[in-house]
């Protein structure tokens, strides 16, 4: 197949996206596909250049990708690298190249790749892609809106609210300190803080508002952290994340050795089934597609809280979804192909009906197949 791995962009998760994209590219090529890696913002060459045979000269697309840094990237410096103006997300020849592909593997992360805008543009242009459509992407990316959906659907989630920069309010008594403050539509914990008092709360708001004009404030839940991958409406084994620093922040997520991941997570059968069931419920209620990863907290009394859904889960060396699949004997390349297979099934009208609310459907070792 001719596949564009779309990555990069100008979100705070640009580095994560490029590393994920490089891994996906290598795996797809090893499995015999004509795959190219394309930066959605920087594009390829100059606008108007001939790209009609781009898949036949894919070696020209190869570029060096640096390791992910311990801090989020300098986006203003990235913007200056583009040939021509900085307006608009799509760089030179991006649309033209994506139109030639059988499918676009969405290796994007963060606001510009997961908020539904790229997906909506591709829908209009008839470009096929992996992951959730524009509506599911937008619902999941807006943490304030997702929280409302969780509450209306009976999915447990920390108490919280969203706040605009133009209408800053004091912390309500029903939430209290400590509390979590984070950008409403960010990812990878960029701009997130734990505030223990009013002074820290004001500083946390100041930091979060540097990234966007809306933030989410929620009660702090002390507990163990878990994630559940979902592919095509079925859950993967649960993975537990144990940050060595005590906080699962940007550095901990992407610097090797900063966290211990345990999969399958050491949980009772009852809690495992309950968490996987909620993960599928989230997948359904947010109208997600292809695949996703749902994050949870479990407190000392085994109370469960859903934090958020990731519509384009990371595929780096430390990412969670590949680790969950590997427990089932599914290697990285086969997982990439399965993501594509789920997307193609949706376009062909071949997707299976999702399990009924409150029902768990999970993968066994022989369920995930390559193309």
Short mmCIF file of N, CA and C in Angstrom, two decimals, residues 112-242:
data_model
loop_
_atom_site.label_atom_id
_atom_site.label_comp_id
_atom_site.label_asym_id
_atom_site.label_seq_id
_atom_site.Cartn_x
_atom_site.Cartn_y
_atom_site.Cartn_z
N UNK A 112 -3.10 20.27 17.11
CA UNK A 112 -3.24 20.37 15.67
C UNK A 112 -3.55 19.04 14.99
N UNK A 113 -3.27 17.94 15.65
CA UNK A 113 -3.53 16.66 15.03
C UNK A 113 -4.72 15.93 15.60
N UNK A 114 -5.11 16.28 16.84
CA UNK A 114 -6.14 15.51 17.53
C UNK A 114 -7.42 16.29 17.80
N UNK A 115 -7.49 17.54 17.35
CA UNK A 115 -8.69 18.33 17.64
C UNK A 115 -9.76 18.23 16.56
N UNK A 116 -9.52 17.44 15.52
CA UNK A 116 -10.53 17.20 14.50
C UNK A 116 -10.43 18.08 13.27
N UNK A 117 -9.60 19.12 13.31
CA UNK A 117 -9.54 20.04 12.17
C UNK A 117 -8.88 19.38 10.95
N UNK A 118 -7.79 18.66 11.16
CA UNK A 118 -7.15 17.96 10.04
C UNK A 118 -8.10 16.90 9.50
N UNK A 119 -8.75 16.18 10.40
CA UNK A 119 -9.69 15.13 9.99
C UNK A 119 -10.84 15.71 9.16
N UNK A 120 -11.36 16.88 9.56
CA UNK A 120 -12.44 17.50 8.82
C UNK A 120 -11.99 17.91 7.42
N UNK A 121 -10.79 18.46 7.33
CA UNK A 121 -10.24 18.85 6.03
C UNK A 121 -10.08 17.64 5.12
N UNK A 122 -9.57 16.55 5.69
CA UNK A 122 -9.39 15.33 4.89
C UNK A 122 -10.73 14.75 4.45
N UNK A 123 -11.74 14.82 5.32
CA UNK A 123 -13.07 14.34 4.94
C UNK A 123 -13.59 15.11 3.72
N UNK A 124 -13.44 16.41 3.74
CA UNK A 124 -13.92 17.25 2.64
C UNK A 124 -13.18 16.92 1.35
N UNK A 125 -11.87 16.62 1.48
CA UNK A 125 -11.03 16.38 0.31
C UNK A 125 -11.02 14.92 -0.13
N UNK A 126 -11.71 14.06 0.61
CA UNK A 126 -11.78 12.65 0.23
C UNK A 126 -10.50 11.88 0.51
N UNK A 127 -9.72 12.33 1.51
CA UNK A 127 -8.47 11.65 1.89
C UNK A 127 -8.76 10.71 3.05
N UNK A 128 -8.41 9.44 2.89
CA UNK A 128 -8.65 8.45 3.95
C UNK A 128 -7.52 8.49 4.98
N UNK A 129 -7.87 8.27 6.25
CA UNK A 129 -6.88 8.39 7.33
C UNK A 129 -7.22 7.45 8.48
N UNK A 130 -6.26 7.21 9.35
CA UNK A 130 -6.46 6.36 10.52
C UNK A 130 -6.96 7.19 11.70
N UNK A 131 -7.52 6.50 12.68
CA UNK A 131 -7.96 7.17 13.90
C UNK A 131 -9.41 7.62 13.84
N UNK A 132 -9.80 8.42 14.81
CA UNK A 132 -11.18 8.90 14.92
C UNK A 132 -11.47 9.99 13.92
N UNK A 133 -12.76 10.18 13.62
CA UNK A 133 -13.15 11.23 12.68
C UNK A 133 -13.13 12.59 13.38
N UNK A 134 -13.58 13.62 12.68
CA UNK A 134 -13.47 14.98 13.21
C UNK A 134 -14.27 15.17 14.50
N UNK A 135 -15.46 14.55 14.60
CA UNK A 135 -16.31 14.74 15.77
C UNK A 135 -15.72 14.07 17.00
N UNK A 136 -15.34 12.79 16.87
CA UNK A 136 -14.75 12.08 18.00
C UNK A 136 -13.46 12.73 18.45
N UNK A 137 -12.66 13.17 17.50
CA UNK A 137 -11.39 13.83 17.83
C UNK A 137 -11.64 15.11 18.62
N UNK A 138 -12.60 15.92 18.17
CA UNK A 138 -12.89 17.19 18.84
C UNK A 138 -13.44 16.96 20.25
N UNK A 139 -14.35 16.00 20.41
CA UNK A 139 -14.93 15.72 21.72
C UNK A 139 -13.87 15.27 22.72
N UNK A 140 -12.99 14.38 22.29
CA UNK A 140 -11.98 13.84 23.20
C UNK A 140 -10.91 14.87 23.53
N UNK A 141 -10.56 15.73 22.56
CA UNK A 141 -9.49 16.69 22.77
C UNK A 141 -9.90 17.78 23.76
N UNK A 142 -11.17 18.15 23.76
CA UNK A 142 -11.65 19.17 24.68
C UNK A 142 -11.97 18.49 26.02
N UNK A 143 -11.04 18.59 26.96
CA UNK A 143 -11.19 17.87 28.23
C UNK A 143 -12.41 18.31 29.02
N UNK A 144 -12.78 19.59 28.89
CA UNK A 144 -13.98 20.06 29.57
C UNK A 144 -15.23 19.42 29.00
N UNK A 145 -15.32 19.34 27.68
CA UNK A 145 -16.47 18.72 27.04
C UNK A 145 -16.49 17.21 27.30
N UNK A 146 -15.32 16.57 27.24
CA UNK A 146 -15.26 15.13 27.50
C UNK A 146 -15.73 14.82 28.92
N UNK A 147 -15.36 15.68 29.87
CA UNK A 147 -15.79 15.46 31.25
C UNK A 147 -17.31 15.51 31.36
N UNK A 148 -17.95 16.44 30.64
CA UNK A 148 -19.41 16.51 30.65
C UNK A 148 -20.03 15.24 30.08
N UNK A 149 -19.44 14.72 29.00
CA UNK A 149 -19.93 13.48 28.40
C UNK A 149 -19.79 12.32 29.39
N UNK A 150 -18.65 12.25 30.09
CA UNK A 150 -18.44 11.19 31.07
C UNK A 150 -19.53 11.24 32.14
N UNK A 151 -19.77 12.43 32.69
CA UNK A 151 -20.74 12.57 33.78
C UNK A 151 -22.14 12.20 33.31
N UNK A 152 -22.52 12.62 32.12
CA UNK A 152 -23.85 12.32 31.59
C UNK A 152 -24.01 10.83 31.27
N UNK A 153 -22.88 10.14 31.02
CA UNK A 153 -22.93 8.73 30.64
C UNK A 153 -22.67 7.79 31.81
N UNK A 154 -22.51 8.35 33.01
CA UNK A 154 -22.27 7.52 34.19
C UNK A 154 -20.86 6.98 34.27
N UNK A 155 -19.93 7.62 33.59
CA UNK A 155 -18.53 7.21 33.64
C UNK A 155 -17.83 8.02 34.72
N UNK A 156 -17.27 7.39 35.75
CA UNK A 156 -16.68 8.15 36.86
C UNK A 156 -15.48 8.98 36.41
N UNK A 157 -15.42 10.22 36.87
CA UNK A 157 -14.34 11.13 36.50
C UNK A 157 -14.15 12.13 37.64
N UNK A 158 -12.96 12.68 37.83
CA UNK A 158 -12.76 13.65 38.91
C UNK A 158 -13.69 14.86 38.75
N UNK A 159 -14.14 15.39 39.88
CA UNK A 159 -14.96 16.59 39.86
C UNK A 159 -14.14 17.76 39.34
N UNK A 160 -14.71 18.56 38.45
CA UNK A 160 -13.94 19.67 37.89
C UNK A 160 -14.77 20.55 36.99
N UNK A 161 -14.12 21.56 36.42
CA UNK A 161 -14.80 22.51 35.54
C UNK A 161 -13.79 23.14 34.60
N UNK A 162 -14.27 23.76 33.54
CA UNK A 162 -13.40 24.47 32.61
C UNK A 162 -13.55 25.97 32.83
N UNK A 163 -12.53 26.73 32.45
CA UNK A 163 -12.49 28.15 32.72
C UNK A 163 -11.82 28.90 31.57
N UNK A 164 -12.42 29.98 31.13
CA UNK A 164 -11.85 30.81 30.09
C UNK A 164 -10.88 31.82 30.70
N UNK A 165 -9.89 32.23 29.92
CA UNK A 165 -8.91 33.21 30.38
C UNK A 165 -9.57 34.54 30.72
N UNK A 166 -10.66 34.84 30.04
CA UNK A 166 -11.36 36.10 30.26
C UNK A 166 -12.29 36.06 31.48
N UNK A 167 -12.48 34.88 32.07
CA UNK A 167 -13.37 34.76 33.22
C UNK A 167 -12.72 33.87 34.30
N UNK A 168 -11.58 34.32 34.81
CA UNK A 168 -10.88 33.56 35.85
C UNK A 168 -11.65 33.65 37.16
N UNK A 169 -11.80 32.51 37.81
CA UNK A 169 -12.52 32.47 39.08
C UNK A 169 -11.66 31.82 40.16
N UNK A 170 -12.05 32.05 41.41
CA UNK A 170 -11.38 31.39 42.52
C UNK A 170 -11.77 29.91 42.54
N UNK A 171 -10.98 29.13 43.23
CA UNK A 171 -11.26 27.70 43.30
C UNK A 171 -12.49 27.44 44.15
N UNK A 172 -13.50 26.74 43.60
CA UNK A 172 -14.70 26.43 44.38
C UNK A 172 -14.39 25.53 45.57
N UNK A 173 -15.14 25.71 46.65
CA UNK A 173 -14.92 24.93 47.87
C UNK A 173 -15.10 23.44 47.64
N UNK A 174 -16.00 23.07 46.70
CA UNK A 174 -16.27 21.64 46.50
C UNK A 174 -15.10 20.91 45.85
N UNK A 175 -14.14 21.64 45.30
CA UNK A 175 -12.95 21.01 44.73
C UNK A 175 -11.82 21.06 45.75
N UNK A 176 -11.47 22.24 46.22
CA UNK A 176 -10.48 22.38 47.27
C UNK A 176 -9.06 22.03 46.84
N UNK A 177 -8.12 22.23 47.74
CA UNK A 177 -6.71 21.93 47.48
C UNK A 177 -6.33 20.58 48.07
N UNK A 178 -5.38 19.87 47.45
CA UNK A 178 -4.73 20.21 46.19
C UNK A 178 -5.67 19.99 45.00
N UNK A 179 -5.34 20.65 43.89
CA UNK A 179 -6.14 20.50 42.68
C UNK A 179 -5.22 20.42 41.47
N UNK A 180 -5.78 19.97 40.37
CA UNK A 180 -5.05 19.87 39.10
C UNK A 180 -5.49 21.02 38.19
N UNK A 181 -4.53 21.67 37.56
CA UNK A 181 -4.81 22.71 36.57
C UNK A 181 -4.09 22.33 35.28
N UNK A 182 -4.81 22.31 34.16
CA UNK A 182 -4.18 21.90 32.90
C UNK A 182 -4.89 22.56 31.71
N UNK A 183 -4.17 22.78 30.61
CA UNK A 183 -4.82 23.30 29.41
C UNK A 183 -5.96 22.40 28.97
N UNK A 184 -7.04 22.99 28.49
CA UNK A 184 -8.24 22.23 28.14
C UNK A 184 -8.00 21.27 26.99
N UNK A 185 -7.21 21.69 26.01
CA UNK A 185 -7.03 20.88 24.80
C UNK A 185 -5.58 20.48 24.57
N UNK A 186 -4.78 20.44 25.62
CA UNK A 186 -3.39 20.04 25.47
C UNK A 186 -3.23 18.54 25.63
N UNK A 187 -1.98 18.09 25.61
CA UNK A 187 -1.68 16.68 25.78
C UNK A 187 -0.31 16.48 26.38
N UNK A 188 0.01 15.23 26.72
CA UNK A 188 1.32 14.86 27.28
C UNK A 188 1.66 15.63 28.55
N UNK A 189 0.63 16.08 29.27
CA UNK A 189 0.80 16.79 30.55
C UNK A 189 1.51 18.12 30.41
N UNK A 190 1.64 18.64 29.19
CA UNK A 190 2.28 19.94 28.99
C UNK A 190 1.39 21.03 29.59
N UNK A 191 1.97 21.88 30.44
CA UNK A 191 1.23 22.96 31.07
C UNK A 191 0.41 22.55 32.28
N UNK A 192 0.53 21.29 32.72
CA UNK A 192 -0.22 20.80 33.86
C UNK A 192 0.52 21.08 35.16
N UNK A 193 -0.25 21.42 36.22
CA UNK A 193 0.34 21.67 37.53
C UNK A 193 -0.56 21.09 38.62
N UNK A 194 0.06 20.80 39.76
CA UNK A 194 -0.68 20.44 40.97
C UNK A 194 -0.55 21.62 41.92
N UNK A 195 -1.67 22.24 42.27
CA UNK A 195 -1.66 23.42 43.14
C UNK A 195 -2.13 23.03 44.54
N UNK A 196 -1.32 23.40 45.53
CA UNK A 196 -1.62 23.03 46.92
C UNK A 196 -2.20 24.18 47.74
N UNK A 197 -2.16 25.38 47.17
CA UNK A 197 -2.70 26.55 47.87
C UNK A 197 -3.04 27.61 46.84
N UNK A 198 -3.58 28.75 47.31
CA UNK A 198 -4.04 29.79 46.39
C UNK A 198 -2.91 30.37 45.55
N UNK A 199 -1.74 30.56 46.16
CA UNK A 199 -0.60 31.10 45.42
C UNK A 199 -0.20 30.16 44.28
N UNK A 200 -0.11 28.86 44.58
CA UNK A 200 0.24 27.88 43.54
C UNK A 200 -0.87 27.77 42.50
N UNK A 201 -2.10 27.94 42.93
CA UNK A 201 -3.24 27.91 42.00
C UNK A 201 -3.13 29.02 40.97
N UNK A 202 -2.82 30.23 41.42
CA UNK A 202 -2.69 31.37 40.50
C UNK A 202 -1.52 31.17 39.54
N UNK A 203 -0.42 30.60 40.05
CA UNK A 203 0.74 30.33 39.18
C UNK A 203 0.40 29.23 38.17
N UNK A 204 -0.36 28.24 38.61
CA UNK A 204 -0.76 27.15 37.72
C UNK A 204 -1.65 27.67 36.60
N UNK A 205 -2.57 28.55 36.93
CA UNK A 205 -3.42 29.16 35.91
C UNK A 205 -2.59 29.95 34.91
N UNK A 206 -1.63 30.71 35.42
CA UNK A 206 -0.77 31.51 34.56
C UNK A 206 -0.01 30.62 33.57
N UNK A 207 0.51 29.50 34.06
CA UNK A 207 1.24 28.57 33.20
C UNK A 207 0.31 27.96 32.15
N UNK A 208 -0.83 27.45 32.58
CA UNK A 208 -1.75 26.78 31.65
C UNK A 208 -2.25 27.74 30.58
N UNK A 209 -2.51 28.99 30.97
CA UNK A 209 -3.01 29.97 30.01
C UNK A 209 -1.95 30.40 29.00
N UNK A 210 -0.70 30.07 29.24
CA UNK A 210 0.34 30.34 28.24
C UNK A 210 0.15 29.47 27.00
N UNK A 211 -0.52 28.31 27.19
CA UNK A 211 -0.69 27.36 26.09
C UNK A 211 -2.01 27.54 25.35
N UNK A 212 -3.05 27.96 26.05
CA UNK A 212 -4.32 28.21 25.39
C UNK A 212 -5.21 29.05 26.30
N UNK A 213 -6.37 29.45 25.77
CA UNK A 213 -7.24 30.39 26.48
C UNK A 213 -8.31 29.72 27.32
N UNK A 214 -8.26 28.40 27.43
CA UNK A 214 -9.20 27.69 28.28
C UNK A 214 -8.47 26.61 29.05
N UNK A 215 -8.78 26.47 30.33
CA UNK A 215 -8.12 25.45 31.15
C UNK A 215 -9.18 24.61 31.86
N UNK A 216 -8.75 23.46 32.34
CA UNK A 216 -9.59 22.59 33.16
C UNK A 216 -9.00 22.53 34.56
N UNK A 217 -9.85 22.69 35.55
CA UNK A 217 -9.45 22.58 36.95
C UNK A 217 -10.24 21.43 37.55
N UNK A 218 -9.56 20.52 38.22
CA UNK A 218 -10.27 19.38 38.80
C UNK A 218 -9.63 18.96 40.11
N UNK A 219 -10.39 18.22 40.87
CA UNK A 219 -9.88 17.74 42.15
C UNK A 219 -8.69 16.80 41.95
N UNK A 220 -7.77 16.84 42.88
CA UNK A 220 -6.60 15.96 42.81
C UNK A 220 -6.97 14.61 43.42
N UNK A 221 -6.75 13.58 42.65
CA UNK A 221 -7.00 12.21 43.12
C UNK A 221 -5.66 11.51 43.29
N UNK A 222 -5.37 11.13 44.49
CA UNK A 222 -4.13 10.38 44.74
C UNK A 222 -4.40 8.91 44.50
N UNK A 223 -3.64 8.33 43.59
CA UNK A 223 -3.87 6.93 43.30
C UNK A 223 -2.93 6.38 42.25
N UNK A 224 -3.15 5.16 41.87
CA UNK A 224 -2.35 4.49 40.85
C UNK A 224 -2.86 4.87 39.46
N UNK A 225 -1.94 4.92 38.50
CA UNK A 225 -2.29 5.35 37.15
C UNK A 225 -2.29 4.16 36.18
N UNK A 226 -3.32 4.14 35.33
CA UNK A 226 -3.50 3.04 34.38
C UNK A 226 -3.91 3.58 33.02
N UNK A 227 -3.73 2.74 32.01
CA UNK A 227 -4.20 3.09 30.68
C UNK A 227 -4.72 1.83 29.99
N UNK A 228 -5.76 2.01 29.19
CA UNK A 228 -6.38 0.89 28.48
C UNK A 228 -6.47 1.23 27.00
N UNK A 229 -5.82 0.46 26.17
CA UNK A 229 -5.94 0.64 24.73
C UNK A 229 -7.23 0.00 24.22
N UNK A 230 -7.84 0.64 23.23
CA UNK A 230 -9.05 0.10 22.61
C UNK A 230 -8.85 0.14 21.10
N UNK A 231 -9.03 -0.99 20.45
CA UNK A 231 -8.94 -1.06 18.99
C UNK A 231 -10.25 -1.63 18.45
N UNK A 232 -10.91 -0.85 17.61
CA UNK A 232 -12.16 -1.31 17.02
C UNK A 232 -13.22 -1.70 18.02
N UNK A 233 -13.22 -1.05 19.19
CA UNK A 233 -14.24 -1.33 20.19
C UNK A 233 -13.93 -2.47 21.13
N UNK A 234 -12.73 -3.05 21.03
CA UNK A 234 -12.31 -4.10 21.96
C UNK A 234 -11.11 -3.61 22.76
N UNK A 235 -11.05 -4.01 24.02
CA UNK A 235 -9.99 -3.52 24.90
C UNK A 235 -8.75 -4.41 24.87
N UNK A 236 -7.60 -3.77 25.04
CA UNK A 236 -6.33 -4.46 25.20
C UNK A 236 -6.05 -4.66 26.69
N UNK A 237 -5.03 -5.43 27.05
CA UNK A 237 -4.68 -5.58 28.47
C UNK A 237 -4.37 -4.22 29.11
N UNK A 238 -4.71 -4.07 30.38
CA UNK A 238 -4.47 -2.82 31.10
C UNK A 238 -2.99 -2.70 31.45
N UNK A 239 -2.45 -1.49 31.35
CA UNK A 239 -1.07 -1.24 31.73
C UNK A 239 -1.05 -0.26 32.90
N UNK A 240 -0.21 -0.52 33.89
CA UNK A 240 -0.04 0.40 35.02
C UNK A 240 1.24 1.20 34.83
N UNK A 241 1.16 2.51 35.08
CA UNK A 241 2.32 3.39 34.95
C UNK A 241 2.75 3.83 36.34
N UNK A 242 4.02 3.58 36.67
CA UNK A 242 4.53 3.94 37.99
C UNK A 242 5.67 4.93 37.80
#
